[in-house]
Amino acid sequence: MQKQFLLTEEGLKKLENELDELKTVKRKEIAEKIKVALSYGDLSENSEYDDAKNEQAVLEARIAEIDATLKNAKIIDSSSISKEQVHVGSKVVVFDRSENEECEYYIVGSNEADPLEGKISDESPVGKSLLGAKVGDVVEVETPIGIVEYEIKKLLA
């Protein structure tokens, strides 16, 4: 059975746009590189040809990966997300008791995770522990630096 991928509507659009770019623009660019490299003659010592074929293999692997993700995607409908509990698709403001500061996280599927943008995976230790929590709850997260406590302050979405 294929793994189901959770995606927000934003994540779905991003993947669809990337797939379109890869299929329409990047494929043509690489095909042109291969064509030029072939014009150099002898393929046994043609590093441009080898590089272009490797680039083509990487591109086709990424296209296949996106296709598989989209075929097995479950889209999180933001309008149906509970404002009472943390779910995938929730934006949550927490108070980090160990750092004595507020943080805002957007809980997303693993394909969309980007900690630098505050997007954390539902499969990460922090994301997993926040799921199902309500405003006022305190959750403990086991991290590499020890147990961290987060108090749920607000659910934004």
PDB file of C-alpha atoms in Angstrom:
ATOM      1  CA  MET A   1       0.000   0.000   0.000  1.00  0.00           C
ATOM      2  CA  GLN A   2       1.282   3.453  -0.947  1.00  0.00           C
ATOM      3  CA  LYS A   3       1.967   5.978   1.771  1.00  0.00           C
ATOM      4  CA  GLN A   4      -0.568   8.795   1.820  1.00  0.00           C
ATOM      5  CA  PHE A   5       0.930  12.288   1.725  1.00  0.00           C
ATOM      6  CA  LEU A   6      -0.786  15.103   3.599  1.00  0.00           C
ATOM      7  CA  LEU A   7      -0.671  18.400   1.728  1.00  0.00           C
ATOM      8  CA  THR A   8      -2.116  21.802   2.370  1.00  0.00           C
ATOM      9  CA  GLU A   9      -3.719  23.572  -0.570  1.00  0.00           C
ATOM     10  CA  GLU A  10      -0.630  25.815  -0.717  1.00  0.00           C
ATOM     11  CA  GLY A  11       1.663  22.772  -0.806  1.00  0.00           C
ATOM     12  CA  LEU A  12      -0.412  21.178  -3.563  1.00  0.00           C
ATOM     13  CA  LYS A  13      -0.147  24.290  -5.742  1.00  0.00           C
ATOM     14  CA  LYS A  14       3.600  24.499  -5.125  1.00  0.00           C
ATOM     15  CA  LEU A  15       4.135  20.868  -6.199  1.00  0.00           C
ATOM     16  CA  GLU A  16       1.890  21.246  -9.258  1.00  0.00           C
ATOM     17  CA  ASN A  17       3.829  24.352 -10.326  1.00  0.00           C
ATOM     18  CA  GLU A  18       7.175  22.619  -9.819  1.00  0.00           C
ATOM     19  CA  LEU A  19       5.995  19.610 -11.840  1.00  0.00           C
ATOM     20  CA  ASP A  20       4.809  21.855 -14.662  1.00  0.00           C
ATOM     21  CA  GLU A  21       8.158  23.706 -14.680  1.00  0.00           C
ATOM     22  CA  LEU A  22      10.124  20.451 -14.748  1.00  0.00           C
ATOM     23  CA  LYS A  23       8.052  18.932 -17.560  1.00  0.00           C
ATOM     24  CA  THR A  24       7.772  21.989 -19.800  1.00  0.00           C
ATOM     25  CA  VAL A  25      10.970  23.982 -19.231  1.00  0.00           C
ATOM     26  CA  LYS A  26      13.642  21.797 -17.649  1.00  0.00           C
ATOM     27  CA  ARG A  27      13.032  18.782 -19.906  1.00  0.00           C
ATOM     28  CA  LYS A  28      13.538  20.976 -22.985  1.00  0.00           C
ATOM     29  CA  GLU A  29      16.701  22.529 -21.512  1.00  0.00           C
ATOM     30  CA  ILE A  30      18.228  19.117 -20.824  1.00  0.00           C
ATOM     31  CA  ALA A  31      17.186  17.734 -24.207  1.00  0.00           C
ATOM     32  CA  GLU A  32      18.982  20.681 -25.805  1.00  0.00           C
ATOM     33  CA  LYS A  33      22.114  20.000 -23.708  1.00  0.00           C
ATOM     34  CA  ILE A  34      22.072  16.349 -24.837  1.00  0.00           C
ATOM     35  CA  LYS A  35      21.632  17.406 -28.464  1.00  0.00           C
ATOM     36  CA  VAL A  36      24.588  19.801 -28.252  1.00  0.00           C
ATOM     37  CA  ALA A  37      26.729  17.203 -26.475  1.00  0.00           C
ATOM     38  CA  LEU A  38      25.915  14.617 -29.154  1.00  0.00           C
ATOM     39  CA  SER A  39      27.153  17.020 -31.809  1.00  0.00           C
ATOM     40  CA  TYR A  40      30.630  16.835 -30.233  1.00  0.00           C
ATOM     41  CA  GLY A  41      30.992  13.299 -31.542  1.00  0.00           C
ATOM     42  CA  ASP A  42      32.675  10.438 -29.684  1.00  0.00           C
ATOM     43  CA  LEU A  43      30.475   9.607 -26.680  1.00  0.00           C
ATOM     44  CA  SER A  44      33.104   7.524 -24.893  1.00  0.00           C
ATOM     45  CA  GLU A  45      35.036  10.631 -23.846  1.00  0.00           C
ATOM     46  CA  ASN A  46      32.210  13.150 -23.864  1.00  0.00           C
ATOM     47  CA  SER A  47      31.781  14.488 -20.327  1.00  0.00           C
ATOM     48  CA  GLU A  48      29.141  17.017 -21.456  1.00  0.00           C
ATOM     49  CA  TYR A  49      26.990  14.143 -22.682  1.00  0.00           C
ATOM     50  CA  ASP A  50      27.492  12.174 -19.439  1.00  0.00           C
ATOM     51  CA  ASP A  51      26.642  15.249 -17.356  1.00  0.00           C
ATOM     52  CA  ALA A  52      23.508  15.965 -19.385  1.00  0.00           C
ATOM     53  CA  LYS A  53      22.336  12.332 -19.129  1.00  0.00           C
ATOM     54  CA  ASN A  54      22.919  12.386 -15.352  1.00  0.00           C
ATOM     55  CA  GLU A  55      20.994  15.645 -15.080  1.00  0.00           C
ATOM     56  CA  GLN A  56      18.198  14.061 -17.103  1.00  0.00           C
ATOM     57  CA  ALA A  57      18.087  11.060 -14.744  1.00  0.00           C
ATOM     58  CA  VAL A  58      17.848  13.329 -11.688  1.00  0.00           C
ATOM     59  CA  LEU A  59      15.086  15.376 -13.355  1.00  0.00           C
ATOM     60  CA  GLU A  60      13.059  12.283 -14.287  1.00  0.00           C
ATOM     61  CA  ALA A  61      13.436  10.912 -10.746  1.00  0.00           C
ATOM     62  CA  ARG A  62      12.099  14.186  -9.306  1.00  0.00           C
ATOM     63  CA  ILE A  63       9.181  14.166 -11.768  1.00  0.00           C
ATOM     64  CA  ALA A  64       8.349  10.583 -10.751  1.00  0.00           C
ATOM     65  CA  GLU A  65       8.582  11.525  -7.056  1.00  0.00           C
ATOM     66  CA  ILE A  66       6.194  14.474  -7.484  1.00  0.00           C
ATOM     67  CA  ASP A  67       3.804  12.376  -9.579  1.00  0.00           C
ATOM     68  CA  ALA A  68       3.708   9.701  -6.857  1.00  0.00           C
ATOM     69  CA  THR A  69       3.155  12.323  -4.168  1.00  0.00           C
ATOM     70  CA  LEU A  70       0.297  13.950  -6.074  1.00  0.00           C
ATOM     71  CA  LYS A  71      -1.353  10.600  -6.823  1.00  0.00           C
ATOM     72  CA  ASN A  72      -1.293   9.685  -3.135  1.00  0.00           C
ATOM     73  CA  ALA A  73      -1.993  13.139  -1.732  1.00  0.00           C
ATOM     74  CA  LYS A  74      -4.683  13.890   0.779  1.00  0.00           C
ATOM     75  CA  ILE A  75      -5.462  17.593   0.661  1.00  0.00           C
ATOM     76  CA  ILE A  76      -6.124  19.297   3.978  1.00  0.00           C
ATOM     77  CA  ASP A  77      -9.191  21.486   3.595  1.00  0.00           C
ATOM     78  CA  SER A  78      -8.402  24.574   5.673  1.00  0.00           C
ATOM     79  CA  SER A  79     -12.102  25.431   6.022  1.00  0.00           C
ATOM     80  CA  SER A  80     -12.787  22.139   7.770  1.00  0.00           C
ATOM     81  CA  ILE A  81      -9.948  22.436  10.285  1.00  0.00           C
ATOM     82  CA  SER A  82     -11.075  22.570  13.881  1.00  0.00           C
ATOM     83  CA  LYS A  83     -10.308  25.808  15.665  1.00  0.00           C
ATOM     84  CA  GLU A  84     -10.411  23.865  18.943  1.00  0.00           C
ATOM     85  CA  GLN A  85      -7.529  21.412  18.455  1.00  0.00           C
ATOM     86  CA  VAL A  86      -4.196  21.358  16.638  1.00  0.00           C
ATOM     87  CA  HIS A  87      -4.361  19.426  13.339  1.00  0.00           C
ATOM     88  CA  VAL A  88      -2.325  19.234  10.159  1.00  0.00           C
ATOM     89  CA  GLY A  89      -3.007  22.598   8.545  1.00  0.00           C
ATOM     90  CA  SER A  90      -3.220  24.440  11.885  1.00  0.00           C
ATOM     91  CA  LYS A  91      -1.208  27.533  12.680  1.00  0.00           C
ATOM     92  CA  VAL A  92      -0.438  27.502  16.356  1.00  0.00           C
ATOM     93  CA  VAL A  93       1.230  29.984  18.698  1.00  0.00           C
ATOM     94  CA  VAL A  94       3.065  28.292  21.555  1.00  0.00           C
ATOM     95  CA  PHE A  95       5.065  29.538  24.506  1.00  0.00           C
ATOM     96  CA  ASP A  96       8.382  27.712  24.768  1.00  0.00           C
ATOM     97  CA  ARG A  97       8.949  27.505  28.518  1.00  0.00           C
ATOM     98  CA  SER A  98      12.633  26.587  28.236  1.00  0.00           C
ATOM     99  CA  GLU A  99      13.455  29.539  25.949  1.00  0.00           C
ATOM    100  CA  ASN A 100      10.870  31.814  27.571  1.00  0.00           C
ATOM    101  CA  GLU A 101       9.558  32.946  24.179  1.00  0.00           C
ATOM    102  CA  GLU A 102       6.568  32.588  21.866  1.00  0.00           C
ATOM    103  CA  CYS A 103       6.862  30.700  18.592  1.00  0.00           C
ATOM    104  CA  GLU A 104       4.423  30.276  15.748  1.00  0.00           C
ATOM    105  CA  TYR A 105       4.269  26.958  13.906  1.00  0.00           C
ATOM    106  CA  TYR A 106       2.350  25.828  10.870  1.00  0.00           C
ATOM    107  CA  ILE A 107       1.723  22.079  11.089  1.00  0.00           C
ATOM    108  CA  VAL A 108       2.112  20.529   7.633  1.00  0.00           C
ATOM    109  CA  GLY A 109       2.700  17.132   6.036  1.00  0.00           C
ATOM    110  CA  SER A 110       6.290  15.920   5.799  1.00  0.00           C
ATOM    111  CA  ASN A 111       6.615  16.979   2.131  1.00  0.00           C
ATOM    112  CA  GLU A 112       6.023  20.627   3.006  1.00  0.00           C
ATOM    113  CA  ALA A 113       8.104  20.896   6.156  1.00  0.00           C
ATOM    114  CA  ASP A 114      10.467  23.876   6.247  1.00  0.00           C
ATOM    115  CA  PRO A 115      11.543  24.699   9.808  1.00  0.00           C
ATOM    116  CA  LEU A 116      13.169  27.973   8.726  1.00  0.00           C
ATOM    117  CA  GLU A 117       9.699  29.164   7.636  1.00  0.00           C
ATOM    118  CA  GLY A 118       8.021  27.806  10.775  1.00  0.00           C
ATOM    119  CA  LYS A 119       6.468  24.895   8.854  1.00  0.00           C
ATOM    120  CA  ILE A 120       6.911  21.740  10.901  1.00  0.00           C
ATOM    121  CA  SER A 121       5.976  18.223   9.946  1.00  0.00           C
ATOM    122  CA  ASP A 122       3.208  16.342  11.689  1.00  0.00           C
ATOM    123  CA  GLU A 123       5.762  13.516  11.930  1.00  0.00           C
ATOM    124  CA  SER A 124       8.425  15.587  13.733  1.00  0.00           C
ATOM    125  CA  PRO A 125       8.686  15.314  17.532  1.00  0.00           C
ATOM    126  CA  VAL A 126       7.267  18.836  18.043  1.00  0.00           C
ATOM    127  CA  GLY A 127       4.547  18.452  15.409  1.00  0.00           C
ATOM    128  CA  LYS A 128       3.508  15.033  16.696  1.00  0.00           C
ATOM    129  CA  SER A 129       3.231  16.262  20.281  1.00  0.00           C
ATOM    130  CA  LEU A 130       1.168  19.313  19.313  1.00  0.00           C
ATOM    131  CA  LEU A 131      -1.437  17.309  17.369  1.00  0.00           C
ATOM    132  CA  GLY A 132      -4.723  17.160  19.261  1.00  0.00           C
ATOM    133  CA  ALA A 133      -3.669  19.780  21.828  1.00  0.00           C
ATOM    134  CA  LYS A 134      -5.992  22.662  22.746  1.00  0.00           C
ATOM    135  CA  VAL A 135      -5.414  26.255  23.831  1.00  0.00           C
ATOM    136  CA  GLY A 136      -4.107  26.205  27.401  1.00  0.00           C
ATOM    137  CA  ASP A 137      -2.631  22.695  27.130  1.00  0.00           C
ATOM    138  CA  VAL A 138       1.023  22.138  27.969  1.00  0.00           C
ATOM    139  CA  VAL A 139       2.794  19.483  25.913  1.00  0.00           C
ATOM    140  CA  GLU A 140       6.176  17.960  26.554  1.00  0.00           C
ATOM    141  CA  VAL A 141       8.456  17.188  23.646  1.00  0.00           C
ATOM    142  CA  GLU A 142      11.506  14.986  23.855  1.00  0.00           C
ATOM    143  CA  THR A 143      14.229  16.677  21.824  1.00  0.00           C
ATOM    144  CA  PRO A 144      17.959  16.019  21.437  1.00  0.00           C
ATOM    145  CA  ILE A 145      18.628  18.697  24.087  1.00  0.00           C
ATOM    146  CA  GLY A 146      16.104  17.245  26.530  1.00  0.00           C
ATOM    147  CA  ILE A 147      12.420  17.693  27.366  1.00  0.00           C
ATOM    148  CA  VAL A 148      10.910  20.967  26.146  1.00  0.00           C
ATOM    149  CA  GLU A 149       7.515  22.225  27.329  1.00  0.00           C
ATOM    150  CA  TYR A 150       5.200  24.174  25.037  1.00  0.00           C
ATOM    151  CA  GLU A 151       2.055  25.898  26.224  1.00  0.00           C
ATOM    152  CA  ILE A 152      -0.574  26.332  23.504  1.00  0.00           C
ATOM    153  CA  LYS A 153      -1.467  30.034  23.408  1.00  0.00           C
ATOM    154  CA  LYS A 154      -3.546  30.434  20.219  1.00  0.00           C
ATOM    155  CA  LEU A 155      -4.839  28.523  17.241  1.00  0.00           C
ATOM    156  CA  LEU A 156      -4.773  30.815  14.215  1.00  0.00           C
ATOM    157  CA  ALA A 157      -6.193  28.468  11.641  1.00  0.00           C
TER     158      ALA A 157
END
